[in-house]
Amino acid sequence: MLALAPLWLVGLFGRGLWTPDEPREADIAWRMSQQSDRSVPRLAGSPFLEKPPLSYWMAAAGIAAFGDSPAAARAPLLICALLTALALAALARDMGLRGGGALLAALVAGSALTLYRVSSWLAPDAALLAGNALALLGLWRGYTGAPGRAKAWGYALMHIGAATGFMAKSAPGWLVPGLVFAGLILWERRWTELRRWELYAGFLLQVLIIGPWLWTVALGVDGATALRTLFWNNIAGRFTHIDAPAALDYSSGHPNHFGKYFIELPFYLLPWTLICAAGLVRACRHCRDASPGGTAWRFALLASVPFLVLLSLAATARDIYAAPALLGFALLAALWLQDAQAAPQRRDRAWLTGTQCLIGLIALLLIGALAVLALAGAAPAAATLAIIAAIIAFTVTALAAARRAESRGDLQDSVVYSYGAYAAALTLSAFIAFPVIDRGQDLRALADAVRADTQQEPLALLAPDETTLAIIDHGHAGSFTVLENNDPAAVRGWFEARGPRARVLVLLPGHAAGALTQWLARWHSMAEPGNGAAGELVAGGAASLVRLYELPQGRRYALLGPPQH
């Protein structure tokens, strides 16, 4: 936990709200902290039926306790990160791994690129990941435990974890433990496990956790429609196109193709890609072992590959969807380390050497990025130089120690030192990079400027995306109107009905210029993004330009008023 703390603290509390998703999630959490009926999340006052409410309850509790800020909304995610890492470490220990193996499982679960992003991102995926980790731990203890109390307590923990994952993100909370359990039964022909009373007794816990919420939603306004949206459109609609309104057509966004997740998998697992690959290669041999040790390899393999195959069949794809499967790869890495330490093979050191090279390359890329920011004037030169010097000192020292540990055959220490180099490079870089990114992502300040300019004026948002809705709604009591399309006649009619002080906010295409883009323009000219629909409305005489809002390297908006005659 101490080793992972720097990554978690800087990711959770050292930055603002970033797109995609976080401004929307923050508005929903703020609304949740204000509303009396907390069964259904709301975005800008309208029901948001993509996810169950657990993560929004947690973020709302953070806001209620610490105030409305990004750090407060993310504070409960630290609990999720702790649960995930501790559950994976406990699972590795239950599998017979000690010392470095259990530690590596926790480190991969907390620092692999996509898992780290999920654990520090304001979204339901962190709670889903914690639920999946608890469910896998409970499943192992139930499956391998002695009949009676031990098996019952194990499966009870599995049901609690599955229910937690379900309340965070619906069906994925059940899928990972379900696929592992079904795979183990088929692989090991343990049909008697299906007749165990201990397996089914815990279902009561799921009913007690999920049932009251489902009952409340069903009894609410349009309860049947809400449940259909939550469990039909949001599940089946992500695997195939179904007949639904455009707003509920989830198959059209983030297009997928078979194999996408496996092609991108090496990036998801950085910097542990090679060690996880080593575990996967070793699993191909050990998974055929009939001894109890073979069950651990089969469990880890089933916790990783089947879920990725299932995701590959979906119509939509995002890297964060694959996060639950990466827990299985963390187990594979831990099993490999234990096996390699006990029975080393010639290529085992090559996997570690390659990992050290990957971490060194990541550090060099981060140093290069920081140097560019300083040269462009986006970051203070003196502070950047000091951070670069610290990164070099820490990573060179830690990687040299990792190399020495590897040469004397201490693979566990080599992994720990390698992690130290990676964590130092990532954490130190954040002190320079995050403030720069924050300036381009400060949508709260932009929204405050819009609200200040339109305090006494009717405001409409023209065909807004979810982020625009969220930032204008978040923390403001004033109302606004949504104009669904940019038809000039509709915009002109809205102005005529509201009078000369009426205003329309429009998201402009592309990104605004900043210090970085201006510096890069010396070598590569960049076309102006134009003003899109706003420019067309002004040119067509349906509106006039009142003001532009721009964030460096960030979003651009235009505030329009009635046409000038």
XYZ file of N, CA, C and O in Angstrom, residues 18 31 39 55 65 69 90 108 122 161 169 174 184 213 254 287 289 377 395 451 479 488 513 535:
96
model
N -11.063 15.743 -15.923
C -10.615 15.639 -17.299
C -11.666 14.941 -18.154
O -12.371 14.032 -17.695
N -25.376 16.349 -8.341
C -26.847 16.233 -8.325
C -27.291 15.204 -7.284
O -28.252 15.422 -6.552
N -32.410 7.033 -6.001
C -32.433 5.735 -6.674
C -31.961 5.821 -8.116
O -31.425 4.851 -8.651
N -21.496 4.106 -7.563
C -20.365 5.034 -7.648
C -20.821 6.470 -7.429
O -20.072 7.294 -6.883
N -19.159 15.350 2.399
C -18.229 15.376 3.527
C -17.146 16.449 3.373
O -16.769 17.096 4.360
N -15.625 19.422 -4.930
C -14.336 19.554 -5.608
C -13.992 18.217 -6.247
O -14.518 17.178 -5.840
N -4.389 -10.866 -1.326
C -4.927 -11.963 -0.515
C -5.201 -13.195 -1.371
O -4.941 -14.332 -0.945
N 0.715 -4.900 -9.836
C 0.133 -4.879 -11.182
C -1.304 -4.369 -11.120
O -1.734 -3.561 -11.953
N -12.760 9.285 -12.146
C -14.093 9.442 -11.574
C -15.112 8.804 -12.518
O -15.588 9.424 -13.475
N -19.055 -9.429 -3.544
C -18.277 -8.768 -4.589
C -19.053 -8.627 -5.884
O -19.020 -7.575 -6.528
N -21.760 -1.193 -12.063
C -21.806 -1.142 -13.530
C -22.619 -2.280 -14.130
O -22.328 -2.732 -15.237
N -21.120 -9.440 -12.591
C -21.334 -10.885 -12.528
C -20.480 -11.659 -13.524
O -20.171 -12.831 -13.303
N -14.069 -23.246 -14.652
C -13.460 -24.227 -13.753
C -14.290 -25.505 -13.675
O -13.749 -26.622 -13.684
N -32.929 -1.541 -4.186
C -32.759 -0.519 -5.226
C -33.644 -0.813 -6.430
O -34.334 0.081 -6.944
N -18.016 4.365 -30.135
C -16.813 3.564 -29.858
C -16.841 2.228 -30.607
O -16.923 1.156 -30.002
N -1.404 -25.166 -16.868
C -2.859 -25.312 -16.763
C -3.301 -26.756 -16.998
O -4.434 -27.118 -16.670
N -1.799 -29.262 -15.565
C -1.363 -29.991 -14.369
C -2.592 -30.385 -13.546
O -3.434 -29.545 -13.211
N 7.151 26.773 -23.348
C 6.710 27.783 -22.404
C 5.456 27.416 -21.653
O 4.895 28.240 -20.916
N 15.286 6.807 -11.534
C 15.109 5.651 -12.423
C 16.432 4.942 -12.681
O 16.476 3.703 -12.695
N -21.748 31.465 -17.211
C -22.839 31.786 -16.287
C -22.772 33.251 -15.852
O -23.795 33.913 -15.698
N -31.481 28.011 -14.801
C -31.989 27.049 -15.778
C -31.460 27.377 -17.170
O -30.907 28.460 -17.413
N -31.217 26.842 -38.502
C -31.238 28.307 -38.355
C -32.616 28.853 -38.014
O -32.736 29.791 -37.219
N -5.798 27.038 -29.664
C -4.338 27.086 -29.669
C -3.835 27.361 -28.259
O -4.538 27.891 -27.410
N -20.434 29.428 -36.791
C -20.063 30.269 -37.915
C -21.145 30.302 -38.982
O -21.420 31.357 -39.570
